[in-house]
Amino acid sequence: SPIIMSMFIASGQRFLSRTTLTSPRNLASRCVRSVSSLTTANNVLVNHVIPHRTSTTLLSFLPSSLSSSSSSQFLAIRNPVGGILARSFASKKHKAVIRQSKGFRGRSKNCFRIAIRRLHKSWQHAYKGRKIKKREWRKLWIIKVQAAVRQYNWSYSRFIHALSHTNVTLNRKSLANLAHYEPFSMKAVVDTVVALQNQQKVAQLMKSSA
């Protein structure tokens, strides 16, 4: 009856949870990933999800009363193809992790448990690397600008301070490109800064004298 069958499933679950599985029969039973039973007035629906390699082994250990055709109205194993539903390794989450860990050393590229840890660590390094990259580029721009303005008896700090008090809105990246590829344009920028600075000095002197 459905009640007896549900009691058999529940007792099997308690046995699997309390017993250390060492025999081949128990090892096959250990592969059961999920067992969900639904008792209704007429049938018992049992969903087994196990690896496909152990499906035939586990079926051989089931009682004949469960595997016979007469009990098919009570036991329904859901699989669109037939047999016991097998869960493959590559779930959607696992596929994404293995895809992103491609190229890692050793088992980090194909073992999910190791790959997920190495992938999280790689994300941390990537985040840190993006910050360091910005710092290094800024250092390079400063070196180029300083080398350019040194030719005109300017230090980098004085030139940037004077540039900030003018209407010239060139950042360090633009100034570095001008210094590297357009030295005459860079000289024009320096001359502009010098002229505007002189005008500001004259204006301050006239204002103070007045």
mmCIF file with all atom_site columns, C-alpha atoms in Angstrom:
data_model
loop_
_atom_site.group_PDB
_atom_site.id
_atom_site.type_symbol
_atom_site.label_atom_id
_atom_site.label_alt_id
_atom_site.label_comp_id
_atom_site.label_asym_id
_atom_site.label_entity_id
_atom_site.label_seq_id
_atom_site.pdbx_PDB_ins_code
_atom_site.Cartn_x
_atom_site.Cartn_y
_atom_site.Cartn_z
_atom_site.occupancy
_atom_site.B_iso_or_equiv
_atom_site.pdbx_formal_charge
_atom_site.auth_seq_id
_atom_site.auth_comp_id
_atom_site.auth_asym_id
_atom_site.auth_atom_id
_atom_site.pdbx_PDB_model_num
ATOM 1   C CA . SER A 1 1   ? 0.000  0.000   0.000   1.00 0.00 ? 1   SER A CA 1
ATOM 2   C CA . PRO A 1 2   ? 1.137  3.642   -0.285  1.00 0.00 ? 2   PRO A CA 1
ATOM 3   C CA . ILE A 1 3   ? 1.468  3.956   3.477   1.00 0.00 ? 3   ILE A CA 1
ATOM 4   C CA . ILE A 1 4   ? 3.732  0.903   3.744   1.00 0.00 ? 4   ILE A CA 1
ATOM 5   C CA . MET A 1 5   ? 5.875  2.163   0.852   1.00 0.00 ? 5   MET A CA 1
ATOM 6   C CA . SER A 1 6   ? 6.299  5.591   2.436   1.00 0.00 ? 6   SER A CA 1
ATOM 7   C CA . MET A 1 7   ? 7.308  3.932   5.724   1.00 0.00 ? 7   MET A CA 1
ATOM 8   C CA . PHE A 1 8   ? 9.906  1.859   3.835   1.00 0.00 ? 8   PHE A CA 1
ATOM 9   C CA . ILE A 1 9   ? 11.396 5.010   2.231   1.00 0.00 ? 9   ILE A CA 1
ATOM 10  C CA . ALA A 1 10  ? 11.485 6.877   5.556   1.00 0.00 ? 10  ALA A CA 1
ATOM 11  C CA . SER A 1 11  ? 13.194 3.974   7.331   1.00 0.00 ? 11  SER A CA 1
ATOM 12  C CA . GLY A 1 12  ? 15.761 3.747   4.529   1.00 0.00 ? 12  GLY A CA 1
ATOM 13  C CA . GLN A 1 13  ? 16.554 7.428   4.875   1.00 0.00 ? 13  GLN A CA 1
ATOM 14  C CA . ARG A 1 14  ? 17.078 7.072   8.649   1.00 0.00 ? 14  ARG A CA 1
ATOM 15  C CA . PHE A 1 15  ? 19.334 4.075   8.052   1.00 0.00 ? 15  PHE A CA 1
ATOM 16  C CA . LEU A 1 16  ? 21.465 5.974   5.523   1.00 0.00 ? 16  LEU A CA 1
ATOM 17  C CA . SER A 1 17  ? 21.826 8.955   7.858   1.00 0.00 ? 17  SER A CA 1
ATOM 18  C CA . ARG A 1 18  ? 22.908 6.869   10.890  1.00 0.00 ? 18  ARG A CA 1
ATOM 19  C CA . THR A 1 19  ? 25.043 4.170   9.269   1.00 0.00 ? 19  THR A CA 1
ATOM 20  C CA . THR A 1 20  ? 28.641 4.363   8.067   1.00 0.00 ? 20  THR A CA 1
ATOM 21  C CA . LEU A 1 21  ? 28.490 3.184   4.464   1.00 0.00 ? 21  LEU A CA 1
ATOM 22  C CA . THR A 1 22  ? 31.371 0.911   3.546   1.00 0.00 ? 22  THR A CA 1
ATOM 23  C CA . SER A 1 23  ? 29.997 -1.979  1.488   1.00 0.00 ? 23  SER A CA 1
ATOM 24  C CA . PRO A 1 24  ? 29.430 -1.697  -2.287  1.00 0.00 ? 24  PRO A CA 1
ATOM 25  C CA . ARG A 1 25  ? 25.720 -1.807  -1.681  1.00 0.00 ? 25  ARG A CA 1
ATOM 26  C CA . ASN A 1 26  ? 25.881 1.056   0.778   1.00 0.00 ? 26  ASN A CA 1
ATOM 27  C CA . LEU A 1 27  ? 28.296 2.977   -1.450  1.00 0.00 ? 27  LEU A CA 1
ATOM 28  C CA . ALA A 1 28  ? 25.749 2.816   -4.238  1.00 0.00 ? 28  ALA A CA 1
ATOM 29  C CA . SER A 1 29  ? 23.052 4.001   -1.856  1.00 0.00 ? 29  SER A CA 1
ATOM 30  C CA . ARG A 1 30  ? 25.281 6.881   -0.725  1.00 0.00 ? 30  ARG A CA 1
ATOM 31  C CA . CYS A 1 31  ? 25.137 8.297   -4.256  1.00 0.00 ? 31  CYS A CA 1
ATOM 32  C CA . VAL A 1 32  ? 21.493 9.176   -3.836  1.00 0.00 ? 32  VAL A CA 1
ATOM 33  C CA . ARG A 1 33  ? 21.469 12.965  -3.968  1.00 0.00 ? 33  ARG A CA 1
ATOM 34  C CA . SER A 1 34  ? 17.848 13.666  -3.091  1.00 0.00 ? 34  SER A CA 1
ATOM 35  C CA . VAL A 1 35  ? 14.827 11.597  -2.273  1.00 0.00 ? 35  VAL A CA 1
ATOM 36  C CA . SER A 1 36  ? 11.461 13.345  -2.141  1.00 0.00 ? 36  SER A CA 1
ATOM 37  C CA . SER A 1 37  ? 8.337  11.330  -1.452  1.00 0.00 ? 37  SER A CA 1
ATOM 38  C CA . LEU A 1 38  ? 4.773  12.463  -1.910  1.00 0.00 ? 38  LEU A CA 1
ATOM 39  C CA . THR A 1 39  ? 1.991  10.262  -0.481  1.00 0.00 ? 39  THR A CA 1
ATOM 40  C CA . THR A 1 40  ? -1.444 10.672  -1.947  1.00 0.00 ? 40  THR A CA 1
ATOM 41  C CA . ALA A 1 41  ? -4.583 8.599   -1.928  1.00 0.00 ? 41  ALA A CA 1
ATOM 42  C CA . ASN A 1 42  ? -3.531 6.448   -4.890  1.00 0.00 ? 42  ASN A CA 1
ATOM 43  C CA . ASN A 1 43  ? 0.222  6.710   -5.509  1.00 0.00 ? 43  ASN A CA 1
ATOM 44  C CA . VAL A 1 44  ? 3.644  7.502   -4.075  1.00 0.00 ? 44  VAL A CA 1
ATOM 45  C CA . LEU A 1 45  ? 5.939  9.685   -6.180  1.00 0.00 ? 45  LEU A CA 1
ATOM 46  C CA . VAL A 1 46  ? 9.626  9.147   -5.517  1.00 0.00 ? 46  VAL A CA 1
ATOM 47  C CA . ASN A 1 47  ? 12.296 11.221  -7.301  1.00 0.00 ? 47  ASN A CA 1
ATOM 48  C CA . HIS A 1 48  ? 15.806 9.772   -7.268  1.00 0.00 ? 48  HIS A CA 1
ATOM 49  C CA . VAL A 1 49  ? 18.711 11.868  -8.549  1.00 0.00 ? 49  VAL A CA 1
ATOM 50  C CA . ILE A 1 50  ? 21.923 9.814   -8.720  1.00 0.00 ? 50  ILE A CA 1
ATOM 51  C CA . PRO A 1 51  ? 24.963 9.574   -11.004 1.00 0.00 ? 51  PRO A CA 1
ATOM 52  C CA . HIS A 1 52  ? 24.289 7.605   -14.130 1.00 0.00 ? 52  HIS A CA 1
ATOM 53  C CA . ARG A 1 53  ? 27.164 5.177   -13.464 1.00 0.00 ? 53  ARG A CA 1
ATOM 54  C CA . THR A 1 54  ? 25.567 3.907   -10.245 1.00 0.00 ? 54  THR A CA 1
ATOM 55  C CA . SER A 1 55  ? 21.961 3.906   -11.432 1.00 0.00 ? 55  SER A CA 1
ATOM 56  C CA . THR A 1 56  ? 21.990 0.283   -12.580 1.00 0.00 ? 56  THR A CA 1
ATOM 57  C CA . THR A 1 57  ? 23.872 -0.814  -9.461  1.00 0.00 ? 57  THR A CA 1
ATOM 58  C CA . LEU A 1 58  ? 21.360 0.851   -7.176  1.00 0.00 ? 58  LEU A CA 1
ATOM 59  C CA . LEU A 1 59  ? 18.432 -0.602  -9.097  1.00 0.00 ? 59  LEU A CA 1
ATOM 60  C CA . SER A 1 60  ? 19.829 -4.090  -8.549  1.00 0.00 ? 60  SER A CA 1
ATOM 61  C CA . PHE A 1 61  ? 19.660 -3.547  -4.782  1.00 0.00 ? 61  PHE A CA 1
ATOM 62  C CA . LEU A 1 62  ? 16.044 -2.360  -4.734  1.00 0.00 ? 62  LEU A CA 1
ATOM 63  C CA . PRO A 1 63  ? 13.455 -4.897  -3.541  1.00 0.00 ? 63  PRO A CA 1
ATOM 64  C CA . SER A 1 64  ? 11.687 -6.827  -6.232  1.00 0.00 ? 64  SER A CA 1
ATOM 65  C CA . SER A 1 65  ? 8.360  -5.459  -5.031  1.00 0.00 ? 65  SER A CA 1
ATOM 66  C CA . LEU A 1 66  ? 9.495  -1.935  -5.917  1.00 0.00 ? 66  LEU A CA 1
ATOM 67  C CA . SER A 1 67  ? 11.092 -2.819  -9.227  1.00 0.00 ? 67  SER A CA 1
ATOM 68  C CA . SER A 1 68  ? 8.228  -4.964  -10.511 1.00 0.00 ? 68  SER A CA 1
ATOM 69  C CA . SER A 1 69  ? 5.755  -3.657  -13.044 1.00 0.00 ? 69  SER A CA 1
ATOM 70  C CA . SER A 1 70  ? 2.846  -4.291  -10.682 1.00 0.00 ? 70  SER A CA 1
ATOM 71  C CA . SER A 1 71  ? 4.030  -1.488  -8.411  1.00 0.00 ? 71  SER A CA 1
ATOM 72  C CA . SER A 1 72  ? 4.481  1.027   -11.228 1.00 0.00 ? 72  SER A CA 1
ATOM 73  C CA . GLN A 1 73  ? 1.268  2.767   -10.183 1.00 0.00 ? 73  GLN A CA 1
ATOM 74  C CA . PHE A 1 74  ? 2.845  3.500   -6.792  1.00 0.00 ? 74  PHE A CA 1
ATOM 75  C CA . LEU A 1 75  ? 6.470  4.241   -7.800  1.00 0.00 ? 75  LEU A CA 1
ATOM 76  C CA . ALA A 1 76  ? 7.194  6.866   -10.474 1.00 0.00 ? 76  ALA A CA 1
ATOM 77  C CA . ILE A 1 77  ? 10.794 7.711   -11.316 1.00 0.00 ? 77  ILE A CA 1
ATOM 78  C CA . ARG A 1 78  ? 10.865 10.912  -13.326 1.00 0.00 ? 78  ARG A CA 1
ATOM 79  C CA . ASN A 1 79  ? 13.226 11.025  -16.277 1.00 0.00 ? 79  ASN A CA 1
ATOM 80  C CA . PRO A 1 80  ? 12.340 12.307  -19.758 1.00 0.00 ? 80  PRO A CA 1
ATOM 81  C CA . VAL A 1 81  ? 14.629 9.714   -21.348 1.00 0.00 ? 81  VAL A CA 1
ATOM 82  C CA . GLY A 1 82  ? 14.015 6.745   -19.093 1.00 0.00 ? 82  GLY A CA 1
ATOM 83  C CA . GLY A 1 83  ? 15.572 5.100   -16.071 1.00 0.00 ? 83  GLY A CA 1
ATOM 84  C CA . ILE A 1 84  ? 16.842 7.054   -13.071 1.00 0.00 ? 84  ILE A CA 1
ATOM 85  C CA . LEU A 1 85  ? 17.489 10.769  -13.476 1.00 0.00 ? 85  LEU A CA 1
ATOM 86  C CA . ALA A 1 86  ? 21.263 11.414  -13.382 1.00 0.00 ? 86  ALA A CA 1
ATOM 87  C CA . ARG A 1 87  ? 22.706 14.744  -12.276 1.00 0.00 ? 87  ARG A CA 1
ATOM 88  C CA . SER A 1 88  ? 25.808 15.652  -14.244 1.00 0.00 ? 88  SER A CA 1
ATOM 89  C CA . PHE A 1 89  ? 28.736 17.541  -12.721 1.00 0.00 ? 89  PHE A CA 1
ATOM 90  C CA . ALA A 1 90  ? 28.347 20.737  -14.694 1.00 0.00 ? 90  ALA A CA 1
ATOM 91  C CA . SER A 1 91  ? 25.545 22.769  -13.204 1.00 0.00 ? 91  SER A CA 1
ATOM 92  C CA . LYS A 1 92  ? 25.095 26.341  -14.345 1.00 0.00 ? 92  LYS A CA 1
ATOM 93  C CA . LYS A 1 93  ? 27.140 27.682  -11.441 1.00 0.00 ? 93  LYS A CA 1
ATOM 94  C CA . HIS A 1 94  ? 29.902 25.111  -11.897 1.00 0.00 ? 94  HIS A CA 1
ATOM 95  C CA . LYS A 1 95  ? 30.135 25.787  -15.619 1.00 0.00 ? 95  LYS A CA 1
ATOM 96  C CA . ALA A 1 96  ? 30.571 29.510  -15.005 1.00 0.00 ? 96  ALA A CA 1
ATOM 97  C CA . VAL A 1 97  ? 33.321 28.930  -12.444 1.00 0.00 ? 97  VAL A CA 1
ATOM 98  C CA . ILE A 1 98  ? 35.229 26.428  -14.592 1.00 0.00 ? 98  ILE A CA 1
ATOM 99  C CA . ARG A 1 99  ? 34.913 28.708  -17.633 1.00 0.00 ? 99  ARG A CA 1
ATOM 100 C CA . GLN A 1 100 ? 36.358 31.683  -15.754 1.00 0.00 ? 100 GLN A CA 1
ATOM 101 C CA . SER A 1 101 ? 39.170 29.612  -14.206 1.00 0.00 ? 101 SER A CA 1
ATOM 102 C CA . LYS A 1 102 ? 40.493 28.475  -17.580 1.00 0.00 ? 102 LYS A CA 1
ATOM 103 C CA . GLY A 1 103 ? 44.272 28.619  -17.694 1.00 0.00 ? 103 GLY A CA 1
ATOM 104 C CA . PHE A 1 104 ? 44.849 28.247  -13.952 1.00 0.00 ? 104 PHE A CA 1
ATOM 105 C CA . ARG A 1 105 ? 47.658 25.987  -12.781 1.00 0.00 ? 105 ARG A CA 1
ATOM 106 C CA . GLY A 1 106 ? 46.986 22.389  -11.729 1.00 0.00 ? 106 GLY A CA 1
ATOM 107 C CA . ARG A 1 107 ? 43.536 21.308  -10.570 1.00 0.00 ? 107 ARG A CA 1
ATOM 108 C CA . SER A 1 108 ? 42.454 24.910  -10.166 1.00 0.00 ? 108 SER A CA 1
ATOM 109 C CA . LYS A 1 109 ? 41.197 24.876  -13.745 1.00 0.00 ? 109 LYS A CA 1
ATOM 110 C CA . ASN A 1 110 ? 38.954 21.774  -13.599 1.00 0.00 ? 110 ASN A CA 1
ATOM 111 C CA . CYS A 1 111 ? 38.119 21.013  -9.956  1.00 0.00 ? 111 CYS A CA 1
ATOM 112 C CA . PHE A 1 112 ? 35.231 23.163  -8.737  1.00 0.00 ? 112 PHE A CA 1
ATOM 113 C CA . ARG A 1 113 ? 36.164 23.131  -5.056  1.00 0.00 ? 113 ARG A CA 1
ATOM 114 C CA . ILE A 1 114 ? 39.663 24.420  -5.800  1.00 0.00 ? 114 ILE A CA 1
ATOM 115 C CA . ALA A 1 115 ? 38.680 26.575  -8.764  1.00 0.00 ? 115 ALA A CA 1
ATOM 116 C CA . ILE A 1 116 ? 36.089 28.614  -6.829  1.00 0.00 ? 116 ILE A CA 1
ATOM 117 C CA . ARG A 1 117 ? 38.702 29.584  -4.232  1.00 0.00 ? 117 ARG A CA 1
ATOM 118 C CA . ARG A 1 118 ? 41.347 30.467  -6.786  1.00 0.00 ? 118 ARG A CA 1
ATOM 119 C CA . LEU A 1 119 ? 38.773 32.416  -8.792  1.00 0.00 ? 119 LEU A CA 1
ATOM 120 C CA . HIS A 1 120 ? 37.778 34.509  -5.775  1.00 0.00 ? 120 HIS A CA 1
ATOM 121 C CA . LYS A 1 121 ? 41.445 35.210  -5.062  1.00 0.00 ? 121 LYS A CA 1
ATOM 122 C CA . SER A 1 122 ? 42.010 36.185  -8.697  1.00 0.00 ? 122 SER A CA 1
ATOM 123 C CA . TRP A 1 123 ? 39.144 38.671  -8.444  1.00 0.00 ? 123 TRP A CA 1
ATOM 124 C CA . GLN A 1 124 ? 40.850 40.239  -5.421  1.00 0.00 ? 124 GLN A CA 1
ATOM 125 C CA . HIS A 1 125 ? 44.121 40.529  -7.315  1.00 0.00 ? 125 HIS A CA 1
ATOM 126 C CA . ALA A 1 126 ? 42.313 41.990  -10.319 1.00 0.00 ? 126 ALA A CA 1
ATOM 127 C CA . TYR A 1 127 ? 40.621 44.641  -8.155  1.00 0.00 ? 127 TYR A CA 1
ATOM 128 C CA . LYS A 1 128 ? 43.940 45.564  -6.574  1.00 0.00 ? 128 LYS A CA 1
ATOM 129 C CA . GLY A 1 129 ? 45.664 45.532  -9.947  1.00 0.00 ? 129 GLY A CA 1
ATOM 130 C CA . ARG A 1 130 ? 43.214 48.033  -11.420 1.00 0.00 ? 130 ARG A CA 1
ATOM 131 C CA . LYS A 1 131 ? 44.077 50.501  -8.664  1.00 0.00 ? 131 LYS A CA 1
ATOM 132 C CA . ILE A 1 132 ? 47.808 49.935  -9.016  1.00 0.00 ? 132 ILE A CA 1
ATOM 133 C CA . LYS A 1 133 ? 47.577 50.384  -12.785 1.00 0.00 ? 133 LYS A CA 1
ATOM 134 C CA . LYS A 1 134 ? 46.120 53.879  -12.350 1.00 0.00 ? 134 LYS A CA 1
ATOM 135 C CA . ARG A 1 135 ? 48.892 54.814  -9.919  1.00 0.00 ? 135 ARG A CA 1
ATOM 136 C CA . GLU A 1 136 ? 51.637 53.599  -12.234 1.00 0.00 ? 136 GLU A CA 1
ATOM 137 C CA . TRP A 1 137 ? 50.233 55.477  -15.224 1.00 0.00 ? 137 TRP A CA 1
ATOM 138 C CA . ARG A 1 138 ? 49.966 58.664  -13.171 1.00 0.00 ? 138 ARG A CA 1
ATOM 139 C CA . LYS A 1 139 ? 53.613 58.273  -12.125 1.00 0.00 ? 139 LYS A CA 1
ATOM 140 C CA . LEU A 1 140 ? 54.638 57.895  -15.765 1.00 0.00 ? 140 LEU A CA 1
ATOM 141 C CA . TRP A 1 141 ? 52.708 61.008  -16.799 1.00 0.00 ? 141 TRP A CA 1
ATOM 142 C CA . ILE A 1 142 ? 54.345 63.033  -14.031 1.00 0.00 ? 142 ILE A CA 1
ATOM 143 C CA . ILE A 1 143 ? 57.813 61.864  -15.106 1.00 0.00 ? 143 ILE A CA 1
ATOM 144 C CA . LYS A 1 144 ? 57.155 62.904  -18.726 1.00 0.00 ? 144 LYS A CA 1
ATOM 145 C CA . VAL A 1 145 ? 55.759 66.319  -17.779 1.00 0.00 ? 145 VAL A CA 1
ATOM 146 C CA . GLN A 1 146 ? 58.623 66.981  -15.397 1.00 0.00 ? 146 GLN A CA 1
ATOM 147 C CA . ALA A 1 147 ? 61.212 66.064  -18.041 1.00 0.00 ? 147 ALA A CA 1
ATOM 148 C CA . ALA A 1 148 ? 59.511 68.429  -20.498 1.00 0.00 ? 148 ALA A CA 1
ATOM 149 C CA . VAL A 1 149 ? 59.226 71.495  -18.248 1.00 0.00 ? 149 VAL A CA 1
ATOM 150 C CA . ARG A 1 150 ? 62.770 71.100  -16.912 1.00 0.00 ? 150 ARG A CA 1
ATOM 151 C CA . GLN A 1 151 ? 63.985 72.310  -20.309 1.00 0.00 ? 151 GLN A CA 1
ATOM 152 C CA . TYR A 1 152 ? 62.338 75.692  -19.648 1.00 0.00 ? 152 TYR A CA 1
ATOM 153 C CA . ASN A 1 153 ? 63.611 76.123  -16.065 1.00 0.00 ? 153 ASN A CA 1
ATOM 154 C CA . TRP A 1 154 ? 60.390 74.962  -14.451 1.00 0.00 ? 154 TRP A CA 1
ATOM 155 C CA . SER A 1 155 ? 59.901 72.331  -11.817 1.00 0.00 ? 155 SER A CA 1
ATOM 156 C CA . TYR A 1 156 ? 56.924 70.047  -12.013 1.00 0.00 ? 156 TYR A CA 1
ATOM 157 C CA . SER A 1 157 ? 55.301 71.306  -8.821  1.00 0.00 ? 157 SER A CA 1
ATOM 158 C CA . ARG A 1 158 ? 55.629 74.988  -9.769  1.00 0.00 ? 158 ARG A CA 1
ATOM 159 C CA . PHE A 1 159 ? 54.358 74.325  -13.291 1.00 0.00 ? 159 PHE A CA 1
ATOM 160 C CA . ILE A 1 160 ? 51.254 72.441  -12.085 1.00 0.00 ? 160 ILE A CA 1
ATOM 161 C CA . HIS A 1 161 ? 50.555 75.125  -9.494  1.00 0.00 ? 161 HIS A CA 1
ATOM 162 C CA . ALA A 1 162 ? 50.783 77.862  -12.126 1.00 0.00 ? 162 ALA A CA 1
ATOM 163 C CA . LEU A 1 163 ? 48.702 75.809  -14.544 1.00 0.00 ? 163 LEU A CA 1
ATOM 164 C CA . SER A 1 164 ? 45.913 75.450  -11.989 1.00 0.00 ? 164 SER A CA 1
ATOM 165 C CA . HIS A 1 165 ? 45.589 79.277  -11.782 1.00 0.00 ? 165 HIS A CA 1
ATOM 166 C CA . THR A 1 166 ? 45.083 79.655  -15.533 1.00 0.00 ? 166 THR A CA 1
ATOM 167 C CA . ASN A 1 167 ? 42.288 78.794  -17.935 1.00 0.00 ? 167 ASN A CA 1
ATOM 168 C CA . VAL A 1 168 ? 44.251 75.866  -19.398 1.00 0.00 ? 168 VAL A CA 1
ATOM 169 C CA . THR A 1 169 ? 42.294 72.661  -18.691 1.00 0.00 ? 169 THR A CA 1
ATOM 170 C CA . LEU A 1 170 ? 44.834 70.048  -19.741 1.00 0.00 ? 170 LEU A CA 1
ATOM 171 C CA . ASN A 1 171 ? 45.272 67.106  -17.424 1.00 0.00 ? 171 ASN A CA 1
ATOM 172 C CA . ARG A 1 172 ? 48.502 65.211  -16.803 1.00 0.00 ? 172 ARG A CA 1
ATOM 173 C CA . LYS A 1 173 ? 47.758 62.590  -19.428 1.00 0.00 ? 173 LYS A CA 1
ATOM 174 C CA . SER A 1 174 ? 47.288 65.222  -22.141 1.00 0.00 ? 174 SER A CA 1
ATOM 175 C CA . LEU A 1 175 ? 50.401 67.089  -21.046 1.00 0.00 ? 175 LEU A CA 1
ATOM 176 C CA . ALA A 1 176 ? 52.422 63.866  -21.086 1.00 0.00 ? 176 ALA A CA 1
ATOM 177 C CA . ASN A 1 177 ? 51.248 63.056  -24.628 1.00 0.00 ? 177 ASN A CA 1
ATOM 178 C CA . LEU A 1 178 ? 52.165 66.548  -25.763 1.00 0.00 ? 178 LEU A CA 1
ATOM 179 C CA . ALA A 1 179 ? 55.578 66.280  -24.140 1.00 0.00 ? 179 ALA A CA 1
ATOM 180 C CA . HIS A 1 180 ? 56.219 62.905  -25.765 1.00 0.00 ? 180 HIS A CA 1
ATOM 181 C CA . TYR A 1 181 ? 54.764 63.364  -29.257 1.00 0.00 ? 181 TYR A CA 1
ATOM 182 C CA . GLU A 1 182 ? 54.394 67.160  -29.708 1.00 0.00 ? 182 GLU A CA 1
ATOM 183 C CA . PRO A 1 183 ? 57.305 68.974  -28.022 1.00 0.00 ? 183 PRO A CA 1
ATOM 184 C CA . PHE A 1 184 ? 56.551 72.268  -29.810 1.00 0.00 ? 184 PHE A CA 1
ATOM 185 C CA . SER A 1 185 ? 52.958 72.157  -28.598 1.00 0.00 ? 185 SER A CA 1
ATOM 186 C CA . MET A 1 186 ? 54.242 71.521  -25.107 1.00 0.00 ? 186 MET A CA 1
ATOM 187 C CA . LYS A 1 187 ? 56.489 74.572  -25.422 1.00 0.00 ? 187 LYS A CA 1
ATOM 188 C CA . ALA A 1 188 ? 53.456 76.623  -26.476 1.00 0.00 ? 188 ALA A CA 1
ATOM 189 C CA . VAL A 1 189 ? 51.601 75.465  -23.350 1.00 0.00 ? 189 VAL A CA 1
ATOM 190 C CA . VAL A 1 190 ? 54.546 76.457  -21.153 1.00 0.00 ? 190 VAL A CA 1
ATOM 191 C CA . ASP A 1 191 ? 54.741 79.863  -22.848 1.00 0.00 ? 191 ASP A CA 1
ATOM 192 C CA . THR A 1 192 ? 51.028 80.355  -22.333 1.00 0.00 ? 192 THR A CA 1
ATOM 193 C CA . VAL A 1 193 ? 51.345 79.555  -18.643 1.00 0.00 ? 193 VAL A CA 1
ATOM 194 C CA . VAL A 1 194 ? 54.268 81.978  -18.312 1.00 0.00 ? 194 VAL A CA 1
ATOM 195 C CA . ALA A 1 195 ? 52.365 84.767  -20.080 1.00 0.00 ? 195 ALA A CA 1
ATOM 196 C CA . LEU A 1 196 ? 49.238 84.298  -17.985 1.00 0.00 ? 196 LEU A CA 1
ATOM 197 C CA . GLN A 1 197 ? 51.287 84.189  -14.820 1.00 0.00 ? 197 GLN A CA 1
ATOM 198 C CA . ASN A 1 198 ? 53.014 87.440  -15.738 1.00 0.00 ? 198 ASN A CA 1
ATOM 199 C CA . GLN A 1 199 ? 49.653 89.096  -16.444 1.00 0.00 ? 199 GLN A CA 1
ATOM 200 C CA . GLN A 1 200 ? 48.363 88.022  -13.058 1.00 0.00 ? 200 GLN A CA 1
ATOM 201 C CA . LYS A 1 201 ? 51.461 89.409  -11.354 1.00 0.00 ? 201 LYS A CA 1
ATOM 202 C CA . VAL A 1 202 ? 51.067 92.748  -13.132 1.00 0.00 ? 202 VAL A CA 1
ATOM 203 C CA . ALA A 1 203 ? 47.409 92.919  -12.192 1.00 0.00 ? 203 ALA A CA 1
ATOM 204 C CA . GLN A 1 204 ? 48.222 92.258  -8.554  1.00 0.00 ? 204 GLN A CA 1
ATOM 205 C CA . LEU A 1 205 ? 50.901 94.955  -8.515  1.00 0.00 ? 205 LEU A CA 1
ATOM 206 C CA . MET A 1 206 ? 48.554 97.511  -10.070 1.00 0.00 ? 206 MET A CA 1
ATOM 207 C CA . LYS A 1 207 ? 45.848 96.592  -7.612  1.00 0.00 ? 207 LYS A CA 1
ATOM 208 C CA . SER A 1 208 ? 48.187 96.879  -4.619  1.00 0.00 ? 208 SER A CA 1
ATOM 209 C CA . SER A 1 209 ? 49.626 100.205 -5.822  1.00 0.00 ? 209 SER A CA 1
ATOM 210 C CA . ALA A 1 210 ? 46.190 101.661 -6.382  1.00 0.00 ? 210 ALA A CA 1
#
